[in-house]
Short mmCIF file of C-alpha atoms and ligand atoms in Angstrom, two decimals:
data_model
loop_
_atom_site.label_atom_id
_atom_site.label_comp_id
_atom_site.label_asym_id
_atom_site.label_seq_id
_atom_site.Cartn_x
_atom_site.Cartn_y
_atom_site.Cartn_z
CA UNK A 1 4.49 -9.91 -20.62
CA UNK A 2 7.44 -12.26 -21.33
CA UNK A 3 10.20 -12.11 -18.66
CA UNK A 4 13.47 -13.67 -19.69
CA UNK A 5 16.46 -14.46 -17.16
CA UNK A 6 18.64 -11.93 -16.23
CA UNK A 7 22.23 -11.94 -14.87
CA UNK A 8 22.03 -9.36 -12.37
CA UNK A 9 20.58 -5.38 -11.77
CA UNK A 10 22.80 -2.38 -11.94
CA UNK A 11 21.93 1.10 -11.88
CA UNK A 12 20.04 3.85 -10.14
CA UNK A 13 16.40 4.74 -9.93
CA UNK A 14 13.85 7.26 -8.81
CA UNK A 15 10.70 6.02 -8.07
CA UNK A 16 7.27 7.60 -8.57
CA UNK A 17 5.36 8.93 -5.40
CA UNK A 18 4.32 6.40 -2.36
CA UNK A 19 0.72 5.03 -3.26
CA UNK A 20 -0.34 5.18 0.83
CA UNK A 21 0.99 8.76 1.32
CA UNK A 22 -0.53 10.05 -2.29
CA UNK A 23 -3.91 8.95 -1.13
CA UNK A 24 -3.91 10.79 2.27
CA UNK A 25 -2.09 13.93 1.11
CA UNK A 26 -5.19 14.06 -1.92
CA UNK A 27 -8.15 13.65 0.80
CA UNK A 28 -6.91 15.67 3.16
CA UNK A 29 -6.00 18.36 0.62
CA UNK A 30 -9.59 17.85 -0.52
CA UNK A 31 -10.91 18.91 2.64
CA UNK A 32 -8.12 22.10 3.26
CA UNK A 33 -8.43 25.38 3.19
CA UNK A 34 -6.34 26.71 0.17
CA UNK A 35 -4.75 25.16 -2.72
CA UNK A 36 -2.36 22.02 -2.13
CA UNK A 37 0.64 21.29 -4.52
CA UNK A 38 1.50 17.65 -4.82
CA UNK A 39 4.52 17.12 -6.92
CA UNK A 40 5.48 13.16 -7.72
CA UNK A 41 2.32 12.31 -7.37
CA UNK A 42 1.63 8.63 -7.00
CA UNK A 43 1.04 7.57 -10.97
CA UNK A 44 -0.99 4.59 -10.49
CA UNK A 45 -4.51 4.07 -11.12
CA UNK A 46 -5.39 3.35 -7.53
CA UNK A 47 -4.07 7.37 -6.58
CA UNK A 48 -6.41 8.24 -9.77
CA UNK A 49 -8.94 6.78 -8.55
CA UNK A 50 -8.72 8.93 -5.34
CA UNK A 51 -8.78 11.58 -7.74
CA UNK A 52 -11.63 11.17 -9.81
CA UNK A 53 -13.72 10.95 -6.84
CA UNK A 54 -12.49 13.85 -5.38
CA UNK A 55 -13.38 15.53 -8.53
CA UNK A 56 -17.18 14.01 -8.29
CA UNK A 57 -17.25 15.43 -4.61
CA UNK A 58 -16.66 19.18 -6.08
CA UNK A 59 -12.98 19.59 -5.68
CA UNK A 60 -10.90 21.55 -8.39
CA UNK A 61 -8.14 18.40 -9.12
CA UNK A 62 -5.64 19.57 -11.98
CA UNK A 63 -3.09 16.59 -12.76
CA UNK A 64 0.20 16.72 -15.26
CA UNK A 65 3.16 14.50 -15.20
CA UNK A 66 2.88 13.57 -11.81
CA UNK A 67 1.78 17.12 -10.47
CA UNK A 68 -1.39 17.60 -8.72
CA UNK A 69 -3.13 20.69 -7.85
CA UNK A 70 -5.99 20.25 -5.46
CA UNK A 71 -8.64 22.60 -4.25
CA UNK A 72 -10.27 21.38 -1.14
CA UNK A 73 -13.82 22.79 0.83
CA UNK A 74 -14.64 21.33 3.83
CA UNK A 75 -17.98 21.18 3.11
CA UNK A 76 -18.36 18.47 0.00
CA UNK A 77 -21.02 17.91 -3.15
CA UNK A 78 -23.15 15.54 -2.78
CA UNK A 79 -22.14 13.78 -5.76
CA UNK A 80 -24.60 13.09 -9.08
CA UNK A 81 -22.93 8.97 -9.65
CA UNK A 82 -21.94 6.38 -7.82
CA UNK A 83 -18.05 7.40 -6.42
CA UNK A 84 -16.03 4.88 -8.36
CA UNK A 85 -13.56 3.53 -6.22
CA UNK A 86 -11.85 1.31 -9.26
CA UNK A 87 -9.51 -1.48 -7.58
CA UNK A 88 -8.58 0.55 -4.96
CA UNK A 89 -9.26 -0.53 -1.11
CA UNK A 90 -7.67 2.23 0.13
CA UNK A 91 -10.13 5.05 -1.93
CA UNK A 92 -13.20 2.83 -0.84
CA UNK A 93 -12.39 2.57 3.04
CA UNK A 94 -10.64 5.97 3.67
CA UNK A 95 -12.73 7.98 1.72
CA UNK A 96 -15.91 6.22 3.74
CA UNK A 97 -14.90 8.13 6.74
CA UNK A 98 -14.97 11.66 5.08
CA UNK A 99 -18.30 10.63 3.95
CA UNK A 100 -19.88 9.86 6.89
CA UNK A 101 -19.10 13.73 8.12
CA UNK A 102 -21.05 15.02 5.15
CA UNK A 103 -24.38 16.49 5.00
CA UNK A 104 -25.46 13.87 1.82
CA UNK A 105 -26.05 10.68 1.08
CA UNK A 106 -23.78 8.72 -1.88
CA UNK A 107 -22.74 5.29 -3.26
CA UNK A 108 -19.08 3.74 -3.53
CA UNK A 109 -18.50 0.82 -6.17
CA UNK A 110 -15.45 -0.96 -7.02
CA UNK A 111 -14.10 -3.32 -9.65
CA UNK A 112 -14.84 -7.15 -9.36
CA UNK A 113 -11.54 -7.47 -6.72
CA UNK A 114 -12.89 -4.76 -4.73
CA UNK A 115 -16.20 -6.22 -4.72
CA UNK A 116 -15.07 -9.25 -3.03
CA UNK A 117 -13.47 -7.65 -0.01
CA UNK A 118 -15.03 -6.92 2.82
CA UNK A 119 -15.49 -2.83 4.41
CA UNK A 120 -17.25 -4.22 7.67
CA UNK A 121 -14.12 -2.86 9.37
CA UNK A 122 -14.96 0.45 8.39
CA UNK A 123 -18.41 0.39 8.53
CA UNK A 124 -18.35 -0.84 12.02
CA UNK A 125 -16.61 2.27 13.58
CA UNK A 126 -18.34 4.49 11.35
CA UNK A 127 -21.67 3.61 12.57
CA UNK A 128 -20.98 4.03 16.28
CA UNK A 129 -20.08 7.58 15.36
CA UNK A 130 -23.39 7.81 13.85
CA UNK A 131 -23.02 7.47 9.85
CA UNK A 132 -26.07 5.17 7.84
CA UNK A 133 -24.23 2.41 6.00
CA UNK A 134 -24.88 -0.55 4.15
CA UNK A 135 -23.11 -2.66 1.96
CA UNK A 136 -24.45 -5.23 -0.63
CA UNK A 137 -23.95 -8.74 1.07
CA UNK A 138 -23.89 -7.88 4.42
CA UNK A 139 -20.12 -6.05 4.13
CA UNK A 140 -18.85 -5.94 0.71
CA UNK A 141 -18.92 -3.21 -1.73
CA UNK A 142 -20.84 -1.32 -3.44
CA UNK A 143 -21.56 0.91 0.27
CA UNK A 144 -24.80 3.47 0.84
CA UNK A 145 -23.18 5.97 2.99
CA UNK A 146 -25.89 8.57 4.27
CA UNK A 147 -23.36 11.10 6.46
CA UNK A 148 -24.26 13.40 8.56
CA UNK A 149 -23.32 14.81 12.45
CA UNK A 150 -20.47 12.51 13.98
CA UNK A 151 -20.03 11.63 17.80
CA UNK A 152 -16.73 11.38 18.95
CA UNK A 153 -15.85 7.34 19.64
CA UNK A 154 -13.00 5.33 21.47
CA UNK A 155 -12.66 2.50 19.43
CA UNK A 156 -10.46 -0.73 19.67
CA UNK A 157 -9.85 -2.15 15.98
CA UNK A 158 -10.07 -5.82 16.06
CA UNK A 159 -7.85 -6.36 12.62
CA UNK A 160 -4.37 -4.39 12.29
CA UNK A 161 -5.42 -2.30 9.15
CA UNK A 162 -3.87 1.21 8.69
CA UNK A 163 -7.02 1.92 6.17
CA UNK A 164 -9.13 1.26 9.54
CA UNK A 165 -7.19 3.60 11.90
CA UNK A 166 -7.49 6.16 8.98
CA UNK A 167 -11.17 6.24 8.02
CA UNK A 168 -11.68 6.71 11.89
CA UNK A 169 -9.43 9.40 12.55
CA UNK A 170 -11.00 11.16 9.31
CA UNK A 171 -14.57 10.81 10.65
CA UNK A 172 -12.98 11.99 14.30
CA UNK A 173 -11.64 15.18 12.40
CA UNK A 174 -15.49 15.99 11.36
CA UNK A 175 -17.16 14.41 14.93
CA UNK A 176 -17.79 16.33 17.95
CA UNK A 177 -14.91 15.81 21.10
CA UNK A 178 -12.16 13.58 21.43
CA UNK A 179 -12.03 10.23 19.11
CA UNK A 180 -9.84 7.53 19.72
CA UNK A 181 -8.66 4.66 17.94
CA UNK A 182 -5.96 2.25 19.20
CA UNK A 183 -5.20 -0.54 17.25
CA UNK A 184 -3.93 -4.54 18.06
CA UNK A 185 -0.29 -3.89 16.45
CA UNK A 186 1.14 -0.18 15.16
CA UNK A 187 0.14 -0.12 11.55
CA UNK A 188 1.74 2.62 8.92
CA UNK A 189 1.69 5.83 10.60
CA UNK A 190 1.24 8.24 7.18
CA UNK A 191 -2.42 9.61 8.36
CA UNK A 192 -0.81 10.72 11.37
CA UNK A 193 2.19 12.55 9.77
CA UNK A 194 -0.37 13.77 7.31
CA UNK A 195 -2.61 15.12 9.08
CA UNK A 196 -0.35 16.93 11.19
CA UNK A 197 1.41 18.30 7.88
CA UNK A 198 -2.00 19.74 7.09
CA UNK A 199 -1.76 21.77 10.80
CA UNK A 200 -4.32 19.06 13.02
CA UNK A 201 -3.16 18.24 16.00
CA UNK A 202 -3.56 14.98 17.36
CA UNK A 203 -1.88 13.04 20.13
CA UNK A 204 -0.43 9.29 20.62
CA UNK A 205 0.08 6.61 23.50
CA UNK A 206 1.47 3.89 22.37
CA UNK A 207 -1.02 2.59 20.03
CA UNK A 208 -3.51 4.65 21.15
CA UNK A 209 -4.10 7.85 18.12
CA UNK A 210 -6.78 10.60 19.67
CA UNK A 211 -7.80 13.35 17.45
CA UNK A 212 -10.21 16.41 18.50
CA UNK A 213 -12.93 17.39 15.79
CA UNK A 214 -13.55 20.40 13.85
CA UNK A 215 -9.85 21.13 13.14
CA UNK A 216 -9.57 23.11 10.44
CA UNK A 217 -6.72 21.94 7.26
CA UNK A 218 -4.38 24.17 5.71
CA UNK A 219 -3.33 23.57 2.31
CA UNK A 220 0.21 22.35 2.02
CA UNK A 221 3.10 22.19 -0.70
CA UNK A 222 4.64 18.32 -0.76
CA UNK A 223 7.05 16.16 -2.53
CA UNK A 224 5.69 12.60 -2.44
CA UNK A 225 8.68 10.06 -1.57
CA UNK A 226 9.30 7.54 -3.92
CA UNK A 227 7.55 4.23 -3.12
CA UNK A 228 9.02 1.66 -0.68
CA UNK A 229 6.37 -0.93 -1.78
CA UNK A 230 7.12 -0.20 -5.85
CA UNK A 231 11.16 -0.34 -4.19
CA UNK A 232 11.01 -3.84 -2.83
CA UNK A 233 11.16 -5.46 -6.27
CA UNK A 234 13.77 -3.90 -7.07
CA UNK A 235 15.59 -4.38 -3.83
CA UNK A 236 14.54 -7.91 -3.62
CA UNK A 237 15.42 -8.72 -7.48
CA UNK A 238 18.67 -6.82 -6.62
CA UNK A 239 19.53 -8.99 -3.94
CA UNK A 240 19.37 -12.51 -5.42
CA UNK A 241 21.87 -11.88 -8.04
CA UNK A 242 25.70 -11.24 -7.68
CA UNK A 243 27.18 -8.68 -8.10
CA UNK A 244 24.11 -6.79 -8.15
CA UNK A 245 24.36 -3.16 -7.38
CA UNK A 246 21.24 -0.85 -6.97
CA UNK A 247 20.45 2.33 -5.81
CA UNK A 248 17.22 4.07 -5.11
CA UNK A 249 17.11 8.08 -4.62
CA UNK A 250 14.40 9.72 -2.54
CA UNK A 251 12.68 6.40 -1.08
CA UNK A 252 10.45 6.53 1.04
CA UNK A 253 11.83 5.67 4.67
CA UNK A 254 8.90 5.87 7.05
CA UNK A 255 10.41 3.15 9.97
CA UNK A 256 6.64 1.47 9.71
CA UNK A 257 7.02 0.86 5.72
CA UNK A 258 10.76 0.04 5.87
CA UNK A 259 10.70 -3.47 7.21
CA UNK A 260 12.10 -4.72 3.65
CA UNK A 261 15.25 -3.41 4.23
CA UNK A 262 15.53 -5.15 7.97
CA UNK A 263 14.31 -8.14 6.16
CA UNK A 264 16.75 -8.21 3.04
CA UNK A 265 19.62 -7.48 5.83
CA UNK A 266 18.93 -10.10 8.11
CA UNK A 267 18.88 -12.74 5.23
CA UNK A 268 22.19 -11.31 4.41
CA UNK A 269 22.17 -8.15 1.48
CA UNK A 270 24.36 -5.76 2.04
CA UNK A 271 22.46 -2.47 2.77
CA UNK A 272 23.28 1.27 2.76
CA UNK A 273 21.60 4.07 3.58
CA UNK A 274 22.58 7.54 2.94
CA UNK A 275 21.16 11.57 2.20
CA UNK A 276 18.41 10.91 4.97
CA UNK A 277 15.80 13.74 5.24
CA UNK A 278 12.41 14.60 6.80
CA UNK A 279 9.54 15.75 4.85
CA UNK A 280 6.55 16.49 6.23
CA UNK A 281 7.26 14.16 9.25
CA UNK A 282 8.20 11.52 6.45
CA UNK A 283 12.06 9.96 6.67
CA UNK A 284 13.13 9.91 2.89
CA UNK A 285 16.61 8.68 2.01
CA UNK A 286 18.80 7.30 -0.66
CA UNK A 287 19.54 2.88 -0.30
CA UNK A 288 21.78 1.06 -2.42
CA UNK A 289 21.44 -2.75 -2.07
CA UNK A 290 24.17 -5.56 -3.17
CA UNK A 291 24.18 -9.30 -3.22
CA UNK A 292 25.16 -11.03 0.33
CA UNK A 293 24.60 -14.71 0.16
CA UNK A 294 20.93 -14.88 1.12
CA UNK A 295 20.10 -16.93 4.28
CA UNK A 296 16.65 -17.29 5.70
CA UNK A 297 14.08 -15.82 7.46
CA UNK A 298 10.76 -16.17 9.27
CA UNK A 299 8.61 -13.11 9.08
CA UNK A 300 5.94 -13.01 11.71
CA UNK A 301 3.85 -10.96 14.29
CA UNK A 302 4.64 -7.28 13.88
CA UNK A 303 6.36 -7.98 10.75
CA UNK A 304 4.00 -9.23 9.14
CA UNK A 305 1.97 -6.41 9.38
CA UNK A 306 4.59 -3.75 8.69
CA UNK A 307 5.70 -5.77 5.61
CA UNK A 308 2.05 -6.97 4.44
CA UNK A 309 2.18 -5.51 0.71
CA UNK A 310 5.91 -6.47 0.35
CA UNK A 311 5.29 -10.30 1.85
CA UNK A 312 4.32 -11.98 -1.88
CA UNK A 313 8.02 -11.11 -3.02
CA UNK A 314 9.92 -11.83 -0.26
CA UNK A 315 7.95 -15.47 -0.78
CA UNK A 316 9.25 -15.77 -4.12
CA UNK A 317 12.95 -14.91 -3.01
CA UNK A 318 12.59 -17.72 -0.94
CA UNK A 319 13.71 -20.61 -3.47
CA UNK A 320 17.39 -18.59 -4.09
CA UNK A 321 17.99 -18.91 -0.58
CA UNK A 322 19.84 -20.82 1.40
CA UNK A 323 16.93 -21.61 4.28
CA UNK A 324 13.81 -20.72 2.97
CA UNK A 325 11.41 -17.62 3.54
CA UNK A 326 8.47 -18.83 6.13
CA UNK A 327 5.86 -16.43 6.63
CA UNK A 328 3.19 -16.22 9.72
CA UNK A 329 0.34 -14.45 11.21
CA UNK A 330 -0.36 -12.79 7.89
CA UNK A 331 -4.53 -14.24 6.95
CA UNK A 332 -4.94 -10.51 5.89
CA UNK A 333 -3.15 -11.62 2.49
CA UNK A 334 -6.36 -13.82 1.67
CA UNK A 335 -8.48 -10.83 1.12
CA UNK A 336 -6.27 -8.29 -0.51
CA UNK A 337 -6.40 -7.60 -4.15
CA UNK A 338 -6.70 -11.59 -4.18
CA UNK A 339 -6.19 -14.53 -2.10
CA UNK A 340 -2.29 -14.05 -2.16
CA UNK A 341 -1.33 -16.67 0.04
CA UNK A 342 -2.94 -19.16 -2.90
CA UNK A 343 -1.91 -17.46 -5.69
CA UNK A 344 2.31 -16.89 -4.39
CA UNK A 345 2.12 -20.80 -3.54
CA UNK A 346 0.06 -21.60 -6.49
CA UNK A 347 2.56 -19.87 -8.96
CA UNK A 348 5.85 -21.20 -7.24
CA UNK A 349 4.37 -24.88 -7.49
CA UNK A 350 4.09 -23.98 -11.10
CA UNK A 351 7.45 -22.91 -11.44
CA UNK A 352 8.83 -26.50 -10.01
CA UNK A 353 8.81 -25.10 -6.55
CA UNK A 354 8.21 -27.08 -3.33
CA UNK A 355 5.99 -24.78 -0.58
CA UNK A 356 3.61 -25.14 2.23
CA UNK A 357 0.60 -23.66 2.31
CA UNK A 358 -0.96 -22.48 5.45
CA UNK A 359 -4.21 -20.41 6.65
CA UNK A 360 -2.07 -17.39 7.87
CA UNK A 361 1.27 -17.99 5.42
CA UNK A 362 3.82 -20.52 3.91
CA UNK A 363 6.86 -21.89 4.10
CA UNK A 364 9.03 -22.10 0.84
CA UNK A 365 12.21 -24.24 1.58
CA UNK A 366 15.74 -22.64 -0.25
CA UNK A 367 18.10 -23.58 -2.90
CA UNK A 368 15.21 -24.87 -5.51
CA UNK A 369 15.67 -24.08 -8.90
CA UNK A 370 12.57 -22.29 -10.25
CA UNK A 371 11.42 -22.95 -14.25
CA UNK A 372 10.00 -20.82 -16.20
CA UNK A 373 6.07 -21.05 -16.69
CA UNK A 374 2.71 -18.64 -17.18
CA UNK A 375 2.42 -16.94 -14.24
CA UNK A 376 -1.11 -16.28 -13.22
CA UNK A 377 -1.36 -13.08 -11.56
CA UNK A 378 -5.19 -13.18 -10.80
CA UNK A 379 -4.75 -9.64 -12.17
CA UNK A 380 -3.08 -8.77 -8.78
CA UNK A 381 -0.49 -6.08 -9.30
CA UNK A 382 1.54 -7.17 -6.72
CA UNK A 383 1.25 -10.62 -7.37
CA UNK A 384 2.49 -9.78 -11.69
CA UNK A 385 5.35 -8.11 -10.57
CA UNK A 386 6.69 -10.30 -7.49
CA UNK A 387 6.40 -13.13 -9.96
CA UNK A 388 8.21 -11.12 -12.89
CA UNK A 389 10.99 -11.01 -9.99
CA UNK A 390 11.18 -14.94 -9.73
CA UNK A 391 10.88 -15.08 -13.22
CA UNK A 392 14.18 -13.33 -13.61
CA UNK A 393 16.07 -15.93 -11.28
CA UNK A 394 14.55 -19.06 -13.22
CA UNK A 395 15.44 -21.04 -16.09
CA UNK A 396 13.69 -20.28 -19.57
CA UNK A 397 11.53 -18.01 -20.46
CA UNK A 398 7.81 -17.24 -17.87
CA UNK A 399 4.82 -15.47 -19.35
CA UNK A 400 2.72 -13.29 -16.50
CA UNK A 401 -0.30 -13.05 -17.41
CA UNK A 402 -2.79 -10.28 -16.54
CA UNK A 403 0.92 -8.23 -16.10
CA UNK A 404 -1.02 -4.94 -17.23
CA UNK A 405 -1.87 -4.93 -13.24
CA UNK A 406 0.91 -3.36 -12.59
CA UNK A 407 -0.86 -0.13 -13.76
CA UNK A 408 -2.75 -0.51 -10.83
CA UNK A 409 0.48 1.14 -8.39
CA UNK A 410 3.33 1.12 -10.74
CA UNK A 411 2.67 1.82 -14.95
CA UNK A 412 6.50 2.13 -15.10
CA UNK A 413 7.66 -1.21 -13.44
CA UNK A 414 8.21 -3.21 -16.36
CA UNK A 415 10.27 -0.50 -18.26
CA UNK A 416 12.07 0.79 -14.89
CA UNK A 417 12.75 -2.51 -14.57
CA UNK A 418 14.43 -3.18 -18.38
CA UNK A 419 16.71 0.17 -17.97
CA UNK A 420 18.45 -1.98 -14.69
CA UNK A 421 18.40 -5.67 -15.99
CA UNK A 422 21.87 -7.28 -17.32
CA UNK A 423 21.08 -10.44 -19.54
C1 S3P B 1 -2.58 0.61 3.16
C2 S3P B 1 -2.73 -0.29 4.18
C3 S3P B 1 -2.68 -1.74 3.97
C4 S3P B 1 -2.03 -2.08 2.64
C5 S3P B 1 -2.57 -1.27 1.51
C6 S3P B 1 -2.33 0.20 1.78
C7 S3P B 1 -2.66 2.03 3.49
O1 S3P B 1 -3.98 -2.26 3.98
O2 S3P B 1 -2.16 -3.45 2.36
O3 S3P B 1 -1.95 -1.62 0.30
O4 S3P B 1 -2.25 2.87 2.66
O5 S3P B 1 -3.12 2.35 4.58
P1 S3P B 1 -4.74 -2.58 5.35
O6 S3P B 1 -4.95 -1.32 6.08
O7 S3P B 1 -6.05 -3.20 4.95
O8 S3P B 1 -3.85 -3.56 6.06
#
């Protein structure tokens, strides 16, 4: 994909379904009583993965323009293949904890990225409730799950991963008694909101989640919000030119995804909010963003967790502005989709940027002028598109390749993104 310069963004957009909420709704609905309907439907191939195993576990899936249909049983197939997870983390380690409820024994595989990163944080947990599982080296994909009769757990996660907290409170739905998870720092809470949506009841201290087994689901009706994680691009390309002026309808608002717009503030865009709702215990809202001059900001502890998937492009605002973007405490970015602390410093360097690279984050200093270059994305979605957003600050013309990523949580970015760009 060739990215030329642009002058600024104006215009209004709706985004397609949140990728973290689409998952959960499509599990849980898989293992409901009743028919769910899902309508804006996360469209990328992550949520389709989801899907097609679903479909290989014995659930009726229909899907059309964003509209999903799903028939759940409680009581899965064991499927004939292995369930193929695609690129998606989130499939692999949420799903694992439905599996280890069922009466069968299956196999998850992934792509080459999802091959590399590691599920002993799920399979940990899962095994003190009582689930077989085994993964090829030690803890990375493809996993043997054999499921079978849970025991309730209390269970301390050592990493801050909202996938974790989830595949536990799944397999606590299906265990007998009380299972607990409490986790280091409060992660997104959409398996909580979800699973109350689909009528379980489950309680909170602090960061302390307890859910009772044998619930049974209802079947709900849902409009996904749009995505806050597809939404940062936007905001963040929005807010490094001038009179920019951008608004996003029916975003996703959740106060543990919406650290972007904290972070955009405090480095000085000027941020609105307006139409706020509740849906199905999600906040959903409408945000228009404009140009402030940009100051600078160190992201770190809590933050980095709540903004983990929206940290590579707030690095690559950095350069335009005035003091630099340092980011801390967030080593979880080496084993995502790739190592994106090397590939964000790896790709500014290449566009005539000065950074630091460190174990747990950078530091990019401000006011550099970026060039344009071929962007290696590693064929990380998130890594194509925060780099299509430098790309449109820099001088000359940048190539990012391996830009079909984007397919991965957002098919429409690059158009989206031509119907708000002024050259
Ligand atoms: C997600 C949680 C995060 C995030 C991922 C989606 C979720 O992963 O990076 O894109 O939907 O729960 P971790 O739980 O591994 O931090």
């Amino acid at each position: 994909m060739i990215v030329r310069p642009a002058k600024n963004i104006l215009g209004s957009l709706r985004l397609p379904g949140d990728k973290s909420i689409s998952h959960r709704y499509a599990m849980l609905a898989g293992i409901a009583h009743g028919v769910t309907r899902l309508a804006k439907f996360s469209t990328g191939a992550d949520c389709a993965s989801t899907l097609s195993c679903l479909r290989q576990l014995g659930c009726t899936v229909r899907s059309e323009n964003g509209a999903v249909e799903i028939e759940g049983s409680p009581h899965w197939r064991q499927p004939a293949e292995s369930l193929d997870c695609g690129n998606s983390g989130s499939t692999m380690r949420m799903l694992s904890g439905f599996l280890a409820g069922q009466d069968f024994e299956c196999h998850l595989h992934g792509d080459t990225s999802l091959s590399r990163r590691p599920m002993g944080r799920v399979m940990a947990p899962l095994r003190l409730m009582g689930a077989e599982i085994t993964g090829a080296e030690g803890d990375r994909p493809p996993l043997h799950i054999r499921g079978g009769k849970l025991r309730a757990i209390e269970y301390t996660t050592p990493v801050a991963s909202a996938q974790v907290k989830s595949a536990v409170l799944f397999a606590g739905l299906l265990a007998d008694g009380e299972t607990t998870v409490e986790e280091p720092v409060k992660t997104r809470d959409h398996t909580e909101q979800a699973l109350r949506a689909f009528g379980a009841e489950l309680s909170r201290q602090r960061n302390r989640m307890t859910i009772c087994g044998g619930q049974k689901l209802q079947a709900i009706e849902a409009a996904v919000p749009g995505d806050i994680s597809s939404g940062a691009f936007f905001l963040c390309a929005a807010a490094i030119f001038p009179e920019s002026n951008l608004v996003l309808e029916d975003l996703l608002l959740n106060p543990t995804r919406a650290s972007v717009l904290d972070v955009l503030t405090m480095l000085g865009a000027r941020i609105s909010v307006i139409n706020l709702d509740n849906r199905h215990g999600e906040l959903v809202g409408t945000v228009k963003v404009e140009h402030g001059t940009l100051k600078g900001a160190t992201i770190q502890g809590a933050q980095s967790v709540a903004l983990i998937d929206e940290l590579p492009v707030l690095a690559v605002i950095g350069p335009y502005t005035r003091d630099g973007i340092e980011i801390r405490d967030a080593k979880e970015l080496r084993v995502k989709e790739s190592d994106r602390i090397a590939l964000v410093v790896k790709n500014l360097r290449a566009m005539g940027a000065e950074c630091e690279e460190r174990e747990d984050g950078l530091r990019i200093a401000g006011q550099q002028k970026l060039h344009g270059v071929e962007i290696d994305s590693g064929g990380d979605h998130r890594i194509a598109m925060a780099f299509t957003v430098a790309a449109l600050g820099a001088e000359g013309e940048s190539t990012i390749n391996g830009a079909e990523s984007a397919r991965i949580s957002f098919p429409e970015f690059f158009e989206m993104l031509e119907g708000v760009v002024e050259r």
